[in-house]
């Protein structure tokens, strides 16, 4: 494994804020055109937690990867995530009116623009990763993101989620874990391991961290759907319960779901032991995931 970069661990809140600012600035640079399509693309990326991009930048810092290379990958994953949300919000899928406290893209523009902006964000992500600044391991990153976001990853998870709405019975815990491992977990896995890939280092510890983090993230989402405040969450809540949809909370119960999220947080932190104190910010990220209010 490549030795962790000898850098001072920053408080998580500051590290996340720095990552958000860097990614937003790079987005403005790379999507500077003033036409409506570019405006819609910027709208889709703006306003989120940018946790996936943060994971890219933090894992890159952990391995001494240059910001010049890491920022392309960080913006790429935020574009993929944004495209998935734009399409998920469409009437043909989740039919949502609110995202990140703002009108969903198809409400602010129209459905055609939402489809086109989502398509453009997806292809733009791979354009970013193909930039020569990304370095000699760009192809590995591109192949990994294609797998994580496509037919065996995020899109497959969304298909399973849609199919569950009309299934004869609710999903089992094993089925929900598989679904969310694809829909949410695959992109988190790619993000957290991107720094190791960029450095040509062992990805195993970060992938173990990401698997626990991704599942904890989804359990926290299910808890927020039950307990969350729509104003803080930035989207409608209690939709899953109203639809009779099986979730980690409906299957485990609220108390057990919270306990499982805490266990996964501990597993994620333990996976980072090879990096020592340098991984402190990533450990704080795991704690944030299960304590967040949005």
Tab-separated table of C-alpha atoms in Angstrom:
chain	number	residue	atom	x	y	z
A	1	UNK	CA	0.000	0.000	0.000
A	2	UNK	CA	1.206	3.496	-0.716
A	3	UNK	CA	2.047	5.281	2.513
A	4	UNK	CA	-0.547	7.764	3.652
A	5	UNK	CA	0.309	11.398	3.013
A	6	UNK	CA	1.914	13.073	6.041
A	7	UNK	CA	-0.719	15.793	6.367
A	8	UNK	CA	-2.590	17.311	9.282
A	9	UNK	CA	-6.063	15.865	9.718
A	10	UNK	CA	-8.667	18.618	9.365
A	11	UNK	CA	-11.989	18.819	11.169
A	12	UNK	CA	-14.608	17.094	9.028
A	13	UNK	CA	-16.924	20.095	8.718
A	14	UNK	CA	-14.093	22.241	7.382
A	15	UNK	CA	-12.853	19.503	5.069
A	16	UNK	CA	-16.336	19.018	3.620
A	17	UNK	CA	-16.815	22.748	3.170
A	18	UNK	CA	-13.433	23.026	1.426
A	19	UNK	CA	-14.331	20.130	-0.882
A	20	UNK	CA	-17.689	21.687	-1.747
A	21	UNK	CA	-16.038	25.009	-2.578
A	22	UNK	CA	-13.347	23.381	-4.738
A	23	UNK	CA	-15.823	21.231	-6.650
A	24	UNK	CA	-18.261	24.123	-7.165
A	25	UNK	CA	-15.467	26.363	-8.456
A	26	UNK	CA	-14.252	23.654	-10.821
A	27	UNK	CA	-17.792	23.099	-12.053
A	28	UNK	CA	-18.137	26.800	-12.858
A	29	UNK	CA	-14.847	26.622	-14.752
A	30	UNK	CA	-15.650	23.489	-16.724
A	31	UNK	CA	-19.342	24.294	-17.344
A	32	UNK	CA	-18.882	27.987	-18.030
A	33	UNK	CA	-21.072	28.256	-21.128
A	34	UNK	CA	-24.162	30.404	-20.550
A	35	UNK	CA	-26.684	28.451	-22.643
A	36	UNK	CA	-29.728	26.768	-21.096
A	37	UNK	CA	-28.298	23.247	-21.163
A	38	UNK	CA	-25.203	24.274	-19.221
A	39	UNK	CA	-27.381	26.268	-16.816
A	40	UNK	CA	-29.490	23.170	-16.166
A	41	UNK	CA	-26.374	21.046	-15.649
A	42	UNK	CA	-24.980	23.520	-13.103
A	43	UNK	CA	-28.376	23.652	-11.355
A	44	UNK	CA	-28.389	19.868	-11.020
A	45	UNK	CA	-24.952	19.717	-9.399
A	46	UNK	CA	-25.375	22.745	-7.125
A	47	UNK	CA	-26.612	22.521	-3.563
A	48	UNK	CA	-25.852	18.961	-2.540
A	49	UNK	CA	-23.601	17.719	0.251
A	50	UNK	CA	-21.016	16.621	-2.361
A	51	UNK	CA	-20.085	13.765	-0.031
A	52	UNK	CA	-18.947	11.576	-2.922
A	53	UNK	CA	-16.685	14.286	-4.276
A	54	UNK	CA	-15.356	14.853	-0.760
A	55	UNK	CA	-14.494	11.146	-0.510
A	56	UNK	CA	-12.551	11.376	-3.766
A	57	UNK	CA	-10.562	14.400	-2.601
A	58	UNK	CA	-9.914	12.999	0.869
A	59	UNK	CA	-8.807	9.591	-0.370
A	60	UNK	CA	-6.564	11.333	-2.909
A	61	UNK	CA	-5.017	13.464	-0.159
A	62	UNK	CA	-4.468	10.320	1.888
A	63	UNK	CA	-2.337	8.946	-0.958
A	64	UNK	CA	-0.490	12.139	-1.878
A	65	UNK	CA	-2.353	12.547	-5.192
A	66	UNK	CA	-2.279	16.048	-6.699
A	67	UNK	CA	-5.368	18.235	-6.466
A	68	UNK	CA	-5.091	18.789	-10.223
A	69	UNK	CA	-5.863	15.120	-10.836
A	70	UNK	CA	-8.261	14.583	-7.943
A	71	UNK	CA	-10.578	17.505	-8.722
A	72	UNK	CA	-11.449	16.067	-12.135
A	73	UNK	CA	-12.521	12.786	-10.516
A	74	UNK	CA	-14.394	14.609	-7.742
A	75	UNK	CA	-16.436	16.650	-10.210
A	76	UNK	CA	-16.987	13.551	-12.351
A	77	UNK	CA	-18.656	11.618	-9.538
A	78	UNK	CA	-20.812	14.608	-8.593
A	79	UNK	CA	-21.978	14.821	-12.227
A	80	UNK	CA	-22.909	11.138	-12.230
A	81	UNK	CA	-24.733	11.489	-8.922
A	82	UNK	CA	-26.562	14.612	-10.116
A	83	UNK	CA	-27.618	12.946	-13.375
A	84	UNK	CA	-29.036	10.017	-11.417
A	85	UNK	CA	-31.077	12.343	-9.210
A	86	UNK	CA	-32.402	14.351	-12.158
A	87	UNK	CA	-33.609	11.183	-13.849
A	88	UNK	CA	-34.900	9.594	-10.622
A	89	UNK	CA	-37.052	12.682	-9.986
A	90	UNK	CA	-38.826	12.423	-13.351
A	91	UNK	CA	-42.555	11.548	-13.440
A	92	UNK	CA	-41.768	8.183	-15.038
A	93	UNK	CA	-39.748	7.192	-11.966
A	94	UNK	CA	-40.074	8.786	-8.498
A	95	UNK	CA	-42.103	11.830	-9.653
A	96	UNK	CA	-40.655	14.295	-7.140
A	97	UNK	CA	-41.177	18.046	-7.047
A	98	UNK	CA	-38.430	18.957	-4.567
A	99	UNK	CA	-34.715	18.228	-4.466
A	100	UNK	CA	-32.166	19.863	-2.154
A	101	UNK	CA	-34.826	22.321	-1.066
A	102	UNK	CA	-35.392	23.542	-4.629
A	103	UNK	CA	-37.767	22.583	-7.457
A	104	UNK	CA	-36.600	19.466	-9.252
A	105	UNK	CA	-35.027	20.165	-12.620
A	106	UNK	CA	-38.010	19.009	-14.656
A	107	UNK	CA	-40.204	21.381	-12.630
A	108	UNK	CA	-37.868	24.352	-13.062
A	109	UNK	CA	-37.464	23.668	-16.806
A	110	UNK	CA	-39.364	20.713	-18.299
A	111	UNK	CA	-39.028	16.960	-18.731
A	112	UNK	CA	-37.123	17.225	-22.002
A	113	UNK	CA	-34.499	19.477	-20.452
A	114	UNK	CA	-34.207	17.146	-17.470
A	115	UNK	CA	-33.490	14.178	-19.734
A	116	UNK	CA	-30.969	16.140	-21.799
A	117	UNK	CA	-29.213	17.653	-18.786
A	118	UNK	CA	-28.965	14.224	-17.153
A	119	UNK	CA	-27.597	12.670	-20.330
A	120	UNK	CA	-25.056	15.486	-20.661
A	121	UNK	CA	-23.898	15.189	-17.062
A	122	UNK	CA	-23.311	11.467	-17.517
A	123	UNK	CA	-21.165	11.850	-20.629
A	124	UNK	CA	-19.369	14.889	-19.186
A	125	UNK	CA	-18.218	12.801	-16.216
A	126	UNK	CA	-16.259	10.498	-18.512
A	127	UNK	CA	-14.902	13.455	-20.447
A	128	UNK	CA	-13.480	14.781	-17.171
A	129	UNK	CA	-11.841	11.460	-16.303
A	130	UNK	CA	-10.269	11.249	-19.759
A	131	UNK	CA	-8.376	14.512	-19.179
A	132	UNK	CA	-4.619	13.991	-19.299
A	133	UNK	CA	-4.287	15.633	-15.871
A	134	UNK	CA	-5.933	12.582	-14.291
A	135	UNK	CA	-2.779	10.597	-14.982
A	136	UNK	CA	-1.767	7.032	-15.908
A	137	UNK	CA	-4.596	5.298	-14.048
A	138	UNK	CA	-7.422	7.171	-15.770
A	139	UNK	CA	-8.603	4.123	-17.692
A	140	UNK	CA	-9.014	2.159	-14.458
A	141	UNK	CA	-11.115	4.990	-13.036
A	142	UNK	CA	-13.224	5.225	-16.195
A	143	UNK	CA	-13.842	1.489	-16.315
A	144	UNK	CA	-14.698	1.448	-12.620
A	145	UNK	CA	-17.160	4.330	-12.900
A	146	UNK	CA	-18.837	2.809	-15.944
A	147	UNK	CA	-19.357	-0.404	-13.975
A	148	UNK	CA	-20.456	1.345	-10.770
A	149	UNK	CA	-22.986	3.579	-12.498
A	150	UNK	CA	-24.368	1.236	-15.157
A	151	UNK	CA	-26.179	-2.038	-15.701
A	152	UNK	CA	-24.414	-3.840	-12.845
A	153	UNK	CA	-24.403	-0.869	-10.486
A	154	UNK	CA	-26.519	2.213	-9.863
A	155	UNK	CA	-28.909	1.810	-12.807
A	156	UNK	CA	-29.489	-1.814	-11.879
A	157	UNK	CA	-30.276	-0.713	-8.326
A	158	UNK	CA	-32.805	1.817	-9.571
A	159	UNK	CA	-34.422	-0.875	-11.730
A	160	UNK	CA	-34.707	-3.169	-8.705
A	161	UNK	CA	-36.195	-0.296	-6.698
A	162	UNK	CA	-38.852	0.393	-9.335
A	163	UNK	CA	-39.656	-3.314	-9.658
A	164	UNK	CA	-40.145	-3.549	-5.888
A	165	UNK	CA	-43.023	-1.059	-6.086
A	166	UNK	CA	-45.161	-3.537	-8.008
A	167	UNK	CA	-43.821	-6.777	-6.513
A	168	UNK	CA	-46.273	-9.254	-5.011
A	169	UNK	CA	-44.742	-8.785	-1.563
A	170	UNK	CA	-42.264	-6.531	0.237
A	171	UNK	CA	-38.552	-7.145	-0.234
A	172	UNK	CA	-36.573	-9.117	2.312
A	173	UNK	CA	-33.650	-7.617	4.225
A	174	UNK	CA	-31.228	-9.464	1.951
A	175	UNK	CA	-32.957	-8.100	-1.158
A	176	UNK	CA	-32.969	-4.519	0.136
A	177	UNK	CA	-29.288	-4.783	1.035
A	178	UNK	CA	-28.514	-5.988	-2.490
A	179	UNK	CA	-30.652	-3.242	-4.049
A	180	UNK	CA	-29.058	-0.450	-2.042
A	181	UNK	CA	-25.580	-1.878	-2.519
A	182	UNK	CA	-26.091	-1.175	-6.194
A	183	UNK	CA	-28.211	1.972	-6.116
A	184	UNK	CA	-26.182	3.837	-3.482
A	185	UNK	CA	-23.193	1.741	-2.493
A	186	UNK	CA	-21.483	1.379	-5.853
A	187	UNK	CA	-20.861	5.103	-6.318
A	188	UNK	CA	-19.680	5.497	-2.726
A	189	UNK	CA	-17.293	2.579	-3.258
A	190	UNK	CA	-15.868	4.204	-6.388
A	191	UNK	CA	-15.532	7.562	-4.647
A	192	UNK	CA	-13.776	6.334	-1.539
A	193	UNK	CA	-11.309	4.179	-3.463
A	194	UNK	CA	-10.577	6.733	-6.215
A	195	UNK	CA	-7.562	8.166	-4.408
A	196	UNK	CA	-5.940	4.752	-4.104
A	197	UNK	CA	-6.658	4.049	-7.786
A	198	UNK	CA	-5.125	7.383	-8.813
A	199	UNK	CA	-2.003	6.515	-6.814
A	200	UNK	CA	-1.798	2.930	-8.084
A	201	UNK	CA	-2.148	1.741	-4.469
A	202	UNK	CA	-4.051	-1.052	-2.725
A	203	UNK	CA	-7.771	-0.244	-2.726
A	204	UNK	CA	-8.873	-2.977	-0.292
A	205	UNK	CA	-9.030	-0.940	2.959
A	206	UNK	CA	-10.947	1.920	1.330
A	207	UNK	CA	-13.343	-0.466	-0.399
A	208	UNK	CA	-14.073	-2.164	2.922
A	209	UNK	CA	-14.635	1.282	4.441
A	210	UNK	CA	-16.914	2.251	1.553
A	211	UNK	CA	-19.065	-0.886	1.757
A	212	UNK	CA	-19.864	-0.204	5.403
A	213	UNK	CA	-20.277	3.531	4.771
A	214	UNK	CA	-22.626	3.017	1.813
A	215	UNK	CA	-24.951	0.739	3.754
A	216	UNK	CA	-24.913	3.071	6.769
A	217	UNK	CA	-25.760	5.957	4.441
A	218	UNK	CA	-28.853	4.192	3.134
A	219	UNK	CA	-30.041	3.123	6.566
A	220	UNK	CA	-29.661	6.760	7.657
A	221	UNK	CA	-31.726	7.798	4.610
A	222	UNK	CA	-34.483	5.390	5.634
A	223	UNK	CA	-34.391	6.777	9.191
A	224	UNK	CA	-34.627	10.323	7.832
A	225	UNK	CA	-37.690	9.346	5.801
A	226	UNK	CA	-39.362	8.426	9.098
A	227	UNK	CA	-37.996	11.066	11.469
A	228	UNK	CA	-36.720	13.812	9.188
A	229	UNK	CA	-37.971	17.347	8.734
A	230	UNK	CA	-38.713	18.032	5.068
A	231	UNK	CA	-37.332	21.565	5.411
A	232	UNK	CA	-33.984	20.167	6.575
A	233	UNK	CA	-33.931	17.101	4.349
A	234	UNK	CA	-34.731	19.209	1.281
A	235	UNK	CA	-37.186	16.732	-0.206
A	236	UNK	CA	-40.442	15.030	0.672
A	237	UNK	CA	-40.328	12.654	3.635
A	238	UNK	CA	-42.427	9.683	4.729
A	239	UNK	CA	-43.004	8.725	1.097
A	240	UNK	CA	-41.729	5.171	1.668
A	241	UNK	CA	-44.145	4.480	4.523
A	242	UNK	CA	-47.053	6.040	2.635
A	243	UNK	CA	-46.285	3.779	-0.330
A	244	UNK	CA	-45.977	0.686	1.856
A	245	UNK	CA	-42.403	0.257	0.683
A	246	UNK	CA	-40.054	-2.087	2.542
A	247	UNK	CA	-37.057	-0.277	4.019
A	248	UNK	CA	-34.387	-1.019	6.602
A	249	UNK	CA	-36.597	0.734	9.164
A	250	UNK	CA	-39.758	-1.181	8.267
A	251	UNK	CA	-37.913	-4.507	8.455
A	252	UNK	CA	-35.589	-3.886	11.406
A	253	UNK	CA	-37.577	-1.333	13.374
A	254	UNK	CA	-36.323	2.153	14.143
A	255	UNK	CA	-34.227	1.232	17.191
A	256	UNK	CA	-32.506	-1.705	15.504
A	257	UNK	CA	-31.926	0.287	12.308
A	258	UNK	CA	-30.141	2.988	14.307
A	259	UNK	CA	-28.073	0.346	16.097
A	260	UNK	CA	-27.105	-1.260	12.782
A	261	UNK	CA	-26.064	2.123	11.376
A	262	UNK	CA	-23.798	2.657	14.399
A	263	UNK	CA	-22.265	-0.803	13.947
A	264	UNK	CA	-21.547	-0.060	10.292
A	265	UNK	CA	-19.958	3.248	11.262
A	266	UNK	CA	-17.614	1.369	13.602
A	267	UNK	CA	-16.815	-1.146	10.843
A	268	UNK	CA	-16.010	1.674	8.436
A	269	UNK	CA	-13.666	3.330	10.929
A	270	UNK	CA	-11.927	0.027	11.723
A	271	UNK	CA	-11.249	-0.560	8.020
A	272	UNK	CA	-9.122	2.603	7.979
A	273	UNK	CA	-6.651	1.342	10.606
A	274	UNK	CA	-3.821	0.883	8.042
A	275	UNK	CA	-3.758	4.650	7.549
A	276	UNK	CA	-3.497	5.574	11.202
A	277	UNK	CA	-4.260	9.115	12.304
A	278	UNK	CA	-4.166	10.403	8.716
A	279	UNK	CA	-7.616	8.851	8.147
A	280	UNK	CA	-9.256	10.826	10.939
A	281	UNK	CA	-11.309	12.982	8.591
A	282	UNK	CA	-12.671	9.930	6.779
A	283	UNK	CA	-13.658	8.425	10.130
A	284	UNK	CA	-15.501	11.639	10.952
A	285	UNK	CA	-17.267	11.356	7.594
A	286	UNK	CA	-18.665	7.970	8.644
A	287	UNK	CA	-19.936	9.493	11.900
A	288	UNK	CA	-21.504	12.348	9.947
A	289	UNK	CA	-23.353	9.952	7.638
A	290	UNK	CA	-25.325	8.376	10.474
A	291	UNK	CA	-25.949	11.632	12.351
A	292	UNK	CA	-26.924	13.924	9.478
A	293	UNK	CA	-30.258	15.690	9.223
A	294	UNK	CA	-30.384	15.934	5.423
